[in-house]
XYZ file of C-alpha atoms in Angstrom:
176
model
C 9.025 -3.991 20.434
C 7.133 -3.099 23.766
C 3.917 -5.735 25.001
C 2.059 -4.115 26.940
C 0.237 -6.631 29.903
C -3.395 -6.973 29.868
C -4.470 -8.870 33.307
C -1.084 -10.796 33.654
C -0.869 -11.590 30.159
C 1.103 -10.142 27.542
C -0.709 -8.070 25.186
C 0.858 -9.886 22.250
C -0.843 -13.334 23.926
C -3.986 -12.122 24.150
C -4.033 -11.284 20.107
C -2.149 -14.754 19.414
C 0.884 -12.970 18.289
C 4.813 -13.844 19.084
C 7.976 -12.041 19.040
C 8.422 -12.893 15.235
C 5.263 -12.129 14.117
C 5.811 -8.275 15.469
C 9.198 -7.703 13.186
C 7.097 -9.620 10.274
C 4.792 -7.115 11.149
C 6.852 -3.966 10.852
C 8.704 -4.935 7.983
C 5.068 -5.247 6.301
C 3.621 -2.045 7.946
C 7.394 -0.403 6.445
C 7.024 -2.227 3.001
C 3.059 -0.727 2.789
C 4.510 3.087 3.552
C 7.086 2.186 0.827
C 4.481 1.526 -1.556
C 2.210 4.137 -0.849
C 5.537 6.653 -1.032
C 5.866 5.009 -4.752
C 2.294 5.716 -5.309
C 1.624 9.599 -4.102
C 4.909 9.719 -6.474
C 2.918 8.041 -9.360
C -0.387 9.985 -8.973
C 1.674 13.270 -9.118
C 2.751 11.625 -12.644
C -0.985 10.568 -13.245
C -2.414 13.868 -12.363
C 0.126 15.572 -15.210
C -1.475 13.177 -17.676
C -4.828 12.239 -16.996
C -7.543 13.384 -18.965
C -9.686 16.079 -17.296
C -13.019 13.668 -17.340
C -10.855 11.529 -14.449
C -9.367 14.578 -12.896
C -10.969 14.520 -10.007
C -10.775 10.467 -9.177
C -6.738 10.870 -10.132
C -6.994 13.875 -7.119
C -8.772 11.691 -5.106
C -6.661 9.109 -5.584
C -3.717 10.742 -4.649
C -5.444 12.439 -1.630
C -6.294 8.768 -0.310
C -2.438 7.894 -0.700
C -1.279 10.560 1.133
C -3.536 9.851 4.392
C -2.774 6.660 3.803
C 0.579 7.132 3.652
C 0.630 9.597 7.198
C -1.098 6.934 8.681
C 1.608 4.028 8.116
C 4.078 6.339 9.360
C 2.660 6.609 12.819
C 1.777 2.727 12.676
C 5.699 1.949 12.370
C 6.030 4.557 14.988
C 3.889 2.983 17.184
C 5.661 -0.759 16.196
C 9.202 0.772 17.402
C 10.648 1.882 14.038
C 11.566 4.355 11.741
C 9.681 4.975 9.063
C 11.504 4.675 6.033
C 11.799 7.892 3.761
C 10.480 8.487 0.458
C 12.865 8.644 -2.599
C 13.869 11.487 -4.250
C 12.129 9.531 -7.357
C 10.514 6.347 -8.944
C 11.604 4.482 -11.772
C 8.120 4.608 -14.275
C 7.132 0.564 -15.316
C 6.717 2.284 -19.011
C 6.453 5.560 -20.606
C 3.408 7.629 -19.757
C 3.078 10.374 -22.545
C -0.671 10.133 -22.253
C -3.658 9.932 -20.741
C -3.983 6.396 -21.552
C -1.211 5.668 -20.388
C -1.844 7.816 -17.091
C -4.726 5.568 -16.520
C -2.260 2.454 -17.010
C 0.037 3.733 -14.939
C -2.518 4.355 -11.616
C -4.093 0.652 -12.313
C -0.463 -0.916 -12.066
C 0.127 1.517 -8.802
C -3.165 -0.122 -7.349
C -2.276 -3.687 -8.485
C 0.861 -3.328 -6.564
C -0.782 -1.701 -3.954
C -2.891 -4.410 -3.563
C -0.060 -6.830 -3.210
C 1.510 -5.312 -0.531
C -1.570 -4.908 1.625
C -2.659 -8.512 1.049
C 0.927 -9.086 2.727
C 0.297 -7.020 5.588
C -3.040 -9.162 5.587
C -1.017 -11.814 6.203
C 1.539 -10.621 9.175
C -0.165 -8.252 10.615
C -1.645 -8.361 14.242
C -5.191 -8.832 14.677
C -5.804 -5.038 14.739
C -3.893 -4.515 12.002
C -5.541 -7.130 9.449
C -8.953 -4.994 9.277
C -7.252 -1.726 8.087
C -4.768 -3.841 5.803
C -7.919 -6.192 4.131
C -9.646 -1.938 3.687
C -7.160 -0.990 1.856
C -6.818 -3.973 -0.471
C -9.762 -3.385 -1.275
C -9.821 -0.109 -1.617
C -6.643 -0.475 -4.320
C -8.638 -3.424 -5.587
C -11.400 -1.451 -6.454
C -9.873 1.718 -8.003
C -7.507 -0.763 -10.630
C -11.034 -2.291 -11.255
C -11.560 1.553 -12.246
C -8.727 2.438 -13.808
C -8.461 -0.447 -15.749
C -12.035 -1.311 -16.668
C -11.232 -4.739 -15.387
C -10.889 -6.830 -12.307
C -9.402 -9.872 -11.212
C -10.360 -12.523 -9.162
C -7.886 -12.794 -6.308
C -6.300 -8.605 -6.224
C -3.447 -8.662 -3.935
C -1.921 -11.908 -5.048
C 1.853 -12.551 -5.451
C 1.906 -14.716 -8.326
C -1.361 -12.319 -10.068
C 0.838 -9.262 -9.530
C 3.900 -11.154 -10.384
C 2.920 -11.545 -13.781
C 1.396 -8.284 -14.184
C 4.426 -7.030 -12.920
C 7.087 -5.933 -15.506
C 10.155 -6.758 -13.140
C 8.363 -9.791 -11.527
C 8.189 -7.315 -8.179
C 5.264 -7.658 -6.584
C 5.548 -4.859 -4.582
C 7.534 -1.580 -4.367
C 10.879 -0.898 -3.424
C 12.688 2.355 -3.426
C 13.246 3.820 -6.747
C 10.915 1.466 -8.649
C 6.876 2.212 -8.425
């Protein structure tokens, strides 16, 4: 990872970062592309099943993942890696025969979603944290949607951990 130096200091200083923090850092910025990869993957599912009344907010859903998504990949660019690839396909959490369970399915997405960005909260650079805590929210408020619900603390491990069939709380390739 490159620091670039800022009036004789190191970039990374000057934002109270160290070495570690910056491969923390990618391996959350990697492990939120993984998750939204899961999640463009489970709105294409969503979209097939959703009722037309929640058409559009499944499209725009989807639409948010995918910038979302192109986004993370330049960020791990920019970090000095290589952004991990999508899988050819996700392992569902249940069965989603219908619309029902199409809105389930996009409130566990965001749940999870929510977990992982609350993680990049956490290790991410100063510069990072704002987009990160944006998206949280953002997933935090469309599973409040989808779901009819809320919780109090989205994004937390041991929340998402129960909710969680596998006890993941975020994605990893294969799984959504």
């Amino acid at each position: 990872m490159r620091a670039t130096a800022v009036h004789g200091r190191n970039r990374r200083e000057d934002e109270g970062e160290d070495e570690d923090s910056g491969h923390d850092e990618l391996t959350a910025v990697q492990a939120a592309l993984a998750a939204e990869h899961a999640a463009v993957y489970g709105y294409g599912v969503v979209g097939g099943r959703i009722a037309d009344d929640r058409r559009k907010e499944a499209q725009a859903a989807y639409d948010g993942h995918r910038a979302r998504r192109d986004a993370l990949r330049r960020e791990v660019r920019d970090l000095g890696g290589t952004p991990r690839a999508a899988a050819a396909a996700y392992e569902l959490p249940f069965p989603v025969p219908d619309a029902a369970a199409a809105a389930r399915l996009a409130a566990e997405l965001e749940d999870r979603l929510a977990a992982v960005y609350a993680d990049l909260v956490r290790a991410g650079g100063r510069a990072r944290r704002t987009e990160a805590a944006a998206a949280l929210r953002e997933a935090a408020v469309r599973a409040v949607r989808w779901r009819g619900s809320g919780v109090a603390f989205p994004g937390l491990v041991e929340r998402a951990a129960a909710a969680a069939p596998t006890g993941a709380a975020s994605a990893s390739a294969g799984a959504l």
